[in-house]
Short mmCIF file of C-alpha atoms in Angstrom, two decimals:
data_model
loop_
_atom_site.label_atom_id
_atom_site.label_comp_id
_atom_site.label_asym_id
_atom_site.label_seq_id
_atom_site.Cartn_x
_atom_site.Cartn_y
_atom_site.Cartn_z
CA MET A 1 28.92 19.29 4.17
CA ASN A 2 28.57 20.74 7.64
CA THR A 3 26.50 19.95 10.70
CA THR A 4 23.52 22.01 9.58
CA ILE A 5 23.35 20.39 6.17
CA MET A 6 23.77 16.96 7.74
CA LEU A 7 20.85 17.62 10.09
CA PHE A 8 18.67 18.75 7.18
CA LEU A 9 19.51 15.61 5.27
CA VAL A 10 18.79 13.38 8.24
CA GLN A 11 15.48 15.17 8.77
CA ASP A 12 14.53 14.71 5.11
CA GLY A 13 15.67 11.07 5.20
CA ILE A 14 13.57 10.33 8.31
CA THR A 15 10.51 11.94 6.70
CA ASN A 16 10.88 9.83 3.55
CA GLY A 17 11.78 6.77 5.60
CA ALA A 18 8.60 7.06 7.60
CA ILE A 19 6.59 6.79 4.36
CA TYR A 20 8.70 3.85 3.16
CA ALA A 21 8.15 2.20 6.55
CA LEU A 22 4.36 2.29 6.05
CA LEU A 23 4.65 0.85 2.58
CA GLY A 24 7.14 -1.83 3.70
CA LEU A 25 4.80 -2.90 6.49
CA ALA A 26 1.94 -3.17 4.04
CA LEU A 27 4.04 -5.32 1.68
CA VAL A 28 5.10 -7.63 4.52
CA LEU A 29 1.52 -7.93 5.72
CA VAL A 30 0.13 -8.88 2.31
CA PHE A 31 2.93 -11.30 1.50
CA ALA A 32 2.72 -13.03 4.89
CA VAL A 33 -1.03 -13.54 4.63
CA THR A 34 -1.57 -14.16 0.90
CA ARG A 35 1.91 -14.89 -0.56
CA VAL A 36 1.33 -12.02 -3.00
CA ILE A 37 4.27 -9.69 -3.67
CA LEU A 38 2.08 -6.58 -3.98
CA ILE A 39 3.70 -4.64 -6.84
CA PRO A 40 0.52 -2.47 -7.20
CA GLN A 41 1.20 -1.02 -3.75
CA GLY A 42 2.64 2.01 -5.54
CA GLU A 43 -0.67 2.46 -7.39
CA PHE A 44 -2.49 2.66 -4.06
CA VAL A 45 -0.11 5.50 -3.23
CA THR A 46 -0.83 7.47 -6.39
CA TYR A 47 -4.56 6.69 -6.37
CA GLY A 48 -4.84 7.95 -2.78
CA ALA A 49 -2.74 11.05 -3.42
CA LEU A 50 -4.29 12.10 -6.72
CA THR A 51 -7.83 11.24 -5.63
CA TYR A 52 -7.33 13.53 -2.63
CA ALA A 53 -5.82 16.22 -4.90
CA MET A 54 -8.79 16.08 -7.27
CA LEU A 55 -11.33 16.16 -4.44
CA ALA A 56 -9.51 19.25 -3.05
CA THR A 57 -10.14 21.02 -6.38
CA GLY A 58 -13.83 20.14 -6.35
CA GLN A 59 -13.70 17.42 -9.01
CA VAL A 60 -15.11 13.90 -8.85
CA PRO A 61 -12.17 11.49 -9.39
CA GLY A 62 -12.46 8.60 -11.87
CA THR A 63 -11.35 6.25 -9.09
CA ALA A 64 -14.81 6.60 -7.51
CA ARG A 65 -16.41 5.24 -10.69
CA LEU A 66 -13.71 2.57 -10.92
CA ALA A 67 -14.73 1.34 -7.45
CA VAL A 68 -18.35 1.00 -8.65
CA ALA A 69 -17.25 -0.93 -11.77
CA MET A 70 -14.99 -3.22 -9.79
CA GLY A 71 -17.74 -3.84 -7.26
CA LEU A 72 -20.07 -5.00 -10.04
CA VAL A 73 -17.40 -7.37 -11.32
CA ALA A 74 -16.83 -8.72 -7.80
CA PHE A 75 -20.59 -9.23 -7.40
CA ALA A 76 -20.72 -11.20 -10.66
CA LEU A 77 -17.80 -13.35 -9.51
CA ASP A 78 -19.54 -14.05 -6.19
CA LEU A 79 -22.64 -15.28 -7.99
CA PHE A 80 -20.62 -17.36 -10.47
CA PHE A 81 -18.47 -19.17 -7.93
CA ALA A 82 -21.41 -19.77 -5.57
CA ARG A 83 -23.85 -20.71 -8.34
CA ASN A 84 -24.34 -24.24 -6.98
CA ALA A 85 -25.03 -23.08 -3.41
CA LEU A 86 -26.76 -19.73 -3.72
CA HIS A 87 -28.88 -18.58 -0.82
CA ALA A 88 -30.53 -15.28 0.14
CA ARG A 89 -28.02 -14.37 2.85
CA LEU A 90 -25.05 -14.69 0.51
CA VAL A 91 -26.73 -12.60 -2.22
CA ILE A 92 -27.76 -9.88 0.24
CA HIS A 93 -24.24 -9.73 1.68
CA SER A 94 -22.67 -9.52 -1.75
CA VAL A 95 -25.09 -6.84 -2.91
CA ALA A 96 -24.46 -4.73 0.20
CA LEU A 97 -20.65 -5.02 -0.02
CA ASN A 98 -20.09 -4.95 -3.77
CA ILE A 99 -22.90 -2.74 -5.09
CA ALA A 100 -24.61 -0.74 -2.36
CA PHE A 101 -21.38 0.44 -0.70
CA PRO A 102 -19.55 1.84 -3.79
CA VAL A 103 -22.75 3.33 -5.22
CA ALA A 104 -23.50 5.01 -1.90
CA LEU A 105 -19.88 6.24 -1.72
CA LEU A 106 -20.16 7.72 -5.25
CA GLY A 107 -23.43 9.46 -4.34
CA LEU A 108 -21.82 10.82 -1.15
CA ILE A 109 -18.91 12.21 -3.18
CA TYR A 110 -21.24 13.99 -5.63
CA ALA A 111 -23.12 15.44 -2.65
CA LEU A 112 -20.06 16.66 -0.74
CA VAL A 113 -17.45 17.48 -3.38
CA GLY A 114 -16.64 21.14 -3.83
CA PRO A 115 -13.88 23.72 -3.38
CA GLY A 116 -15.10 24.42 0.16
CA THR A 117 -15.15 20.82 1.38
CA PRO A 118 -13.05 20.44 4.55
CA ILE A 119 -9.67 18.71 4.20
CA ALA A 120 -10.65 15.97 6.66
CA VAL A 121 -13.72 15.05 4.57
CA ASN A 122 -11.63 14.86 1.37
CA ILE A 123 -9.10 12.63 3.11
CA ALA A 124 -11.82 10.35 4.45
CA LEU A 125 -13.42 10.09 1.02
CA ALA A 126 -10.08 9.34 -0.68
CA LEU A 127 -9.29 6.61 1.85
CA LEU A 128 -12.71 5.01 1.38
CA ILE A 129 -12.36 5.00 -2.42
CA VAL A 130 -8.94 3.38 -2.40
CA ALA A 131 -9.96 0.95 0.36
CA ALA A 132 -12.87 -0.24 -1.84
CA ILE A 133 -10.53 -0.61 -4.82
CA GLY A 134 -8.10 -2.68 -2.75
CA LEU A 135 -10.85 -4.93 -1.43
CA TYR A 136 -12.34 -5.59 -4.88
CA LEU A 137 -8.90 -6.02 -6.39
CA TYR A 138 -8.22 -9.01 -4.17
CA ARG A 139 -11.61 -10.49 -4.98
CA ILE A 140 -11.20 -10.12 -8.73
CA ALA A 141 -7.50 -10.71 -9.38
CA PHE A 142 -6.02 -12.70 -6.53
CA GLN A 143 -8.70 -14.65 -4.63
CA PRO A 144 -9.33 -17.03 -7.58
CA LEU A 145 -5.55 -17.68 -7.67
CA ALA A 146 -5.10 -18.06 -3.90
CA HIS A 147 -3.88 -21.70 -4.13
CA THR A 148 -1.48 -21.28 -7.01
CA SER A 149 2.29 -20.83 -6.80
CA VAL A 150 4.06 -17.62 -5.75
CA LEU A 151 5.32 -17.23 -9.33
CA VAL A 152 1.75 -17.17 -10.74
CA LEU A 153 0.73 -14.66 -8.07
CA LEU A 154 3.75 -12.52 -9.00
CA ILE A 155 2.80 -12.56 -12.66
CA ALA A 156 -0.76 -11.56 -11.75
CA SER A 157 0.61 -8.78 -9.56
CA VAL A 158 2.64 -7.37 -12.45
CA GLY A 159 -0.41 -7.48 -14.71
CA VAL A 160 -2.53 -5.66 -12.12
CA HIS A 161 0.20 -3.01 -11.73
CA LEU A 162 0.29 -2.33 -15.46
CA ALA A 163 -3.53 -2.18 -15.67
CA LEU A 164 -3.90 0.18 -12.70
CA GLN A 165 -1.10 2.41 -14.01
CA GLY A 166 -2.86 2.71 -17.37
CA LEU A 167 -6.14 3.52 -15.63
CA GLY A 168 -4.28 6.13 -13.55
CA LEU A 169 -3.18 7.89 -16.75
CA LEU A 170 -6.85 7.80 -17.90
CA PHE A 171 -8.20 9.19 -14.66
CA PHE A 172 -5.60 11.77 -13.70
CA GLY A 173 -3.85 12.62 -16.98
CA ALA A 174 -0.14 13.06 -17.59
CA GLU A 175 0.14 16.31 -15.60
CA GLY A 176 1.21 16.14 -12.01
CA LEU A 177 -0.97 17.25 -9.08
CA ARG A 178 -0.40 18.65 -5.62
CA ALA A 179 -2.82 18.95 -2.71
CA PRO A 180 -3.18 21.30 0.28
CA ALA A 181 -1.16 20.51 3.34
CA LEU A 182 -2.80 18.95 6.32
CA SER A 183 -1.52 21.78 8.51
CA ASN A 184 0.28 25.09 7.92
CA ALA A 185 1.81 25.11 11.41
CA ALA A 186 5.57 24.96 11.85
CA VAL A 187 7.96 24.28 14.74
CA THR A 188 11.58 25.45 14.86
CA ALA A 189 14.25 23.53 16.75
CA GLY A 190 17.66 25.09 16.28
CA PRO A 191 18.55 25.19 12.59
CA LEU A 192 15.73 22.75 11.76
CA ARG A 193 12.22 23.74 10.85
CA PHE A 194 9.48 21.13 11.12
CA THR A 195 6.41 21.85 9.06
CA GLY A 196 2.96 20.68 10.05
CA GLN A 197 3.03 18.24 7.14
CA SER A 198 6.28 16.59 8.26
CA LEU A 199 4.98 16.37 11.83
CA ALA A 200 1.82 14.74 10.47
CA VAL A 201 4.03 12.21 8.67
CA TYR A 202 5.86 11.31 11.88
CA GLY A 203 2.72 11.19 14.00
CA LEU A 204 0.56 9.20 11.64
CA THR A 205 3.39 6.72 10.89
CA ILE A 206 4.01 6.10 14.60
CA GLY A 207 0.30 5.93 15.27
CA PHE A 208 -0.30 3.50 12.48
CA ILE A 209 2.56 1.23 13.58
CA VAL A 210 1.25 1.16 17.16
CA ALA A 211 -2.30 0.54 15.91
CA LEU A 212 -1.09 -2.41 13.80
CA TRP A 213 0.81 -3.79 16.82
CA LEU A 214 -2.31 -3.57 18.94
CA PHE A 215 -4.44 -4.99 16.16
CA PHE A 216 -2.24 -8.05 15.58
CA GLY A 217 -1.52 -8.66 19.24
CA TYR A 218 -4.84 -8.07 20.95
CA THR A 219 -7.73 -8.55 18.51
CA LYS A 220 -9.30 -11.76 17.33
CA THR A 221 -9.12 -10.70 13.67
CA GLY A 222 -5.42 -9.76 14.01
CA LYS A 223 -4.59 -13.10 15.58
CA ALA A 224 -6.46 -14.82 12.76
CA LEU A 225 -4.27 -12.92 10.23
CA ARG A 226 -1.14 -13.98 12.14
CA ALA A 227 -2.30 -17.62 12.07
CA THR A 228 -2.91 -17.45 8.36
CA ALA A 229 0.54 -15.99 7.82
CA VAL A 230 2.18 -18.77 9.86
CA ASN A 231 0.28 -21.71 8.31
CA ARG A 232 -2.48 -21.18 5.78
CA LEU A 233 -3.65 -24.79 5.78
CA GLY A 234 -3.51 -25.02 9.58
CA ALA A 235 -5.56 -21.84 9.87
CA ARG A 236 -8.21 -23.29 7.57
CA LEU A 237 -8.35 -26.49 9.63
CA ALA A 238 -8.78 -24.36 12.74
CA GLY A 239 -11.81 -22.70 11.19
CA ILE A 240 -10.21 -19.42 10.11
CA ARG A 241 -11.56 -18.09 6.81
CA THR A 242 -8.36 -17.51 4.86
CA THR A 243 -10.30 -15.76 2.11
CA LEU A 244 -11.51 -13.16 4.60
CA SER A 245 -7.92 -12.84 5.89
CA GLY A 246 -6.73 -12.01 2.37
CA GLN A 247 -9.47 -9.43 1.97
CA ILE A 248 -8.53 -7.77 5.27
CA ALA A 249 -4.84 -7.79 4.34
CA PHE A 250 -5.53 -6.06 0.98
CA LEU A 251 -7.90 -3.64 2.69
CA LEU A 252 -5.21 -2.62 5.18
CA ALA A 253 -2.56 -2.42 2.47
CA SER A 254 -4.73 -0.14 0.30
CA VAL A 255 -5.53 2.15 3.24
CA ILE A 256 -1.81 2.33 4.19
CA GLY A 257 -0.86 3.09 0.58
CA ALA A 258 -3.55 5.78 0.20
CA LEU A 259 -2.57 7.35 3.50
CA SER A 260 1.10 7.41 2.41
CA GLY A 261 0.14 9.13 -0.83
CA ILE A 262 -1.97 11.70 1.02
CA LEU A 263 1.02 12.44 3.27
CA ILE A 264 3.37 12.83 0.27
CA VAL A 265 1.28 14.86 -2.25
CA PRO A 266 1.38 18.18 -0.33
CA ILE A 267 5.18 17.91 -0.14
CA THR A 268 5.94 17.07 -3.79
CA THR A 269 4.14 16.85 -7.12
CA LEU A 270 2.94 13.37 -7.94
CA TYR A 271 2.16 11.88 -11.36
CA TYR A 272 0.09 8.87 -12.30
CA ASP A 273 3.21 6.67 -12.38
CA SER A 274 5.10 8.17 -9.41
CA GLY A 275 3.90 5.52 -6.99
CA PHE A 276 5.82 2.70 -8.64
CA LEU A 277 9.20 4.13 -7.67
CA ILE A 278 7.98 5.02 -4.17
CA GLY A 279 6.58 1.53 -3.72
CA LEU A 280 9.84 -0.02 -4.87
CA LYS A 281 11.70 1.79 -2.07
CA GLY A 282 9.23 0.36 0.41
CA PHE A 283 9.85 -3.02 -1.24
CA VAL A 284 13.63 -2.59 -0.63
CA ALA A 285 12.86 -2.12 3.09
CA ALA A 286 10.55 -5.15 3.03
CA ILE A 287 13.27 -7.29 1.38
CA ILE A 288 15.83 -6.22 3.98
CA GLY A 289 13.26 -7.29 6.58
CA GLY A 290 13.01 -10.66 4.86
CA LEU A 291 9.29 -10.07 4.03
CA VAL A 292 8.53 -11.38 7.54
CA SER A 293 9.80 -8.93 10.15
CA TYR A 294 7.79 -5.77 10.86
CA PRO A 295 10.33 -4.08 13.20
CA LEU A 296 13.26 -4.82 10.91
CA THR A 297 11.29 -3.51 7.93
CA ALA A 298 10.56 -0.25 9.75
CA VAL A 299 14.23 0.24 10.70
CA ALA A 300 15.35 -0.65 7.15
CA ALA A 301 12.92 1.92 5.77
CA LEU A 302 14.51 4.65 7.84
CA VAL A 303 17.96 3.55 6.61
CA VAL A 304 16.67 3.67 3.02
CA GLY A 305 15.29 7.17 3.52
CA ILE A 306 18.53 8.47 5.03
CA VAL A 307 20.70 6.84 2.36
CA GLU A 308 18.46 8.40 -0.31
CA ALA A 309 18.79 11.84 1.25
CA PHE A 310 22.62 11.69 1.47
CA SER A 311 22.81 10.21 -2.04
CA SER A 312 20.77 13.12 -3.43
CA PHE A 313 23.32 15.48 -1.89
CA TYR A 314 26.48 13.74 -3.02
CA ALA A 315 25.35 12.02 -6.29
CA SER A 316 21.82 13.07 -7.17
CA ASN A 317 22.00 11.44 -10.61
CA PHE A 318 22.66 8.04 -9.02
CA LYS A 319 20.55 8.21 -5.89
CA GLU A 320 18.01 5.65 -7.13
CA VAL A 321 20.80 3.27 -8.13
CA ILE A 322 22.43 3.63 -4.72
CA VAL A 323 19.14 2.97 -2.89
CA PHE A 324 18.28 -0.12 -4.90
CA THR A 325 21.84 -1.42 -4.55
CA LEU A 326 21.17 -1.77 -0.78
CA ILE A 327 19.30 -5.04 -1.41
CA LEU A 328 22.30 -6.73 -3.11
CA PRO A 329 24.39 -7.47 -0.01
CA VAL A 330 21.21 -8.48 1.85
CA LEU A 331 20.30 -10.98 -0.90
CA VAL A 332 23.87 -12.33 -0.97
CA LEU A 333 23.94 -12.82 2.82
CA ARG A 334 20.54 -14.50 2.83
CA SER A 335 21.54 -16.82 0.02
CA LEU A 336 24.71 -17.81 1.88
CA ALA A 337 22.81 -18.37 5.11
CA ALA A 338 20.02 -20.38 3.46
CA PRO A 339 20.30 -24.17 3.81
CA GLU A 340 21.51 -26.02 0.77
CA VAL A 341 18.72 -27.72 -1.15
CA GLU A 342 19.63 -30.65 -3.36
CA GLU A 343 18.24 -30.31 -6.88
CA GLU A 344 15.70 -32.86 -8.01
CA LYS A 345 16.96 -35.31 -10.59
CA ASP A 346 14.95 -36.19 -13.65
#
């Protein structure tokens, strides 16, 4: 270990930590608004990354057809749950959102896909596909369970994770994929060399965090999400549609996950199940942040990334163990600081 190696490890840790920060923020957002511990966040990462990789090779990804199928199921659920109060406006809205949008997106992909499609177009298409999947996922799997316990929502989340992982194997196969970098530029600063991809990671992460801060602090929708996170029942009594809040939370989480995957896949080869481990590291950061604090989650994610980088240098075989061990002292401290609750007697 010398100064140069240390700087390289810190640089690598900050790059990874920036990705974990995005995922941690998405997990905190979803849990705060819906009480769902979003284990499938890792699948949003792999779906976004591998969808972008397939589009870059001129192929139509199976996730585009999955979005159409999920939209049809969401439309059927809308009609079923509103069967006693159906009206034309509701049906038209549901058709536009659940059928017209994914079908139009699939048609757009068939029209634009090809080896010569610009990178920006492929990224936009990948984000739209995963955003649609995230939106329909909440409608199908979690919205009907919105008023159940956290344990039931956790079990549903595990089931969704396993289902999406199996579908990922079907769509992308067992072989890993990589995608073209967002930029081939590079900047040298002393012994360090910053590639265009790593600079894109830093810039997009900072930009997304600032955008979320502005969204939650200065927009009506963002304030509605904050109100839902503070008190779901109170938000409903104030006229806030908590169902819509949940949909927006899942939409943002899916976009954040897909963007994280798109930032990762030019750097390293990703497989259909790679997102689970990446998502878990974001979950570690979210746990350290108590699943409530966005700034603490972002700082914790950087710590997780740096610890992972140094662990890979000193004990690469145990780097995952070391990273996940970080949550143990946090859990112990939180349990000691929590107020004592007397157990109910039979």
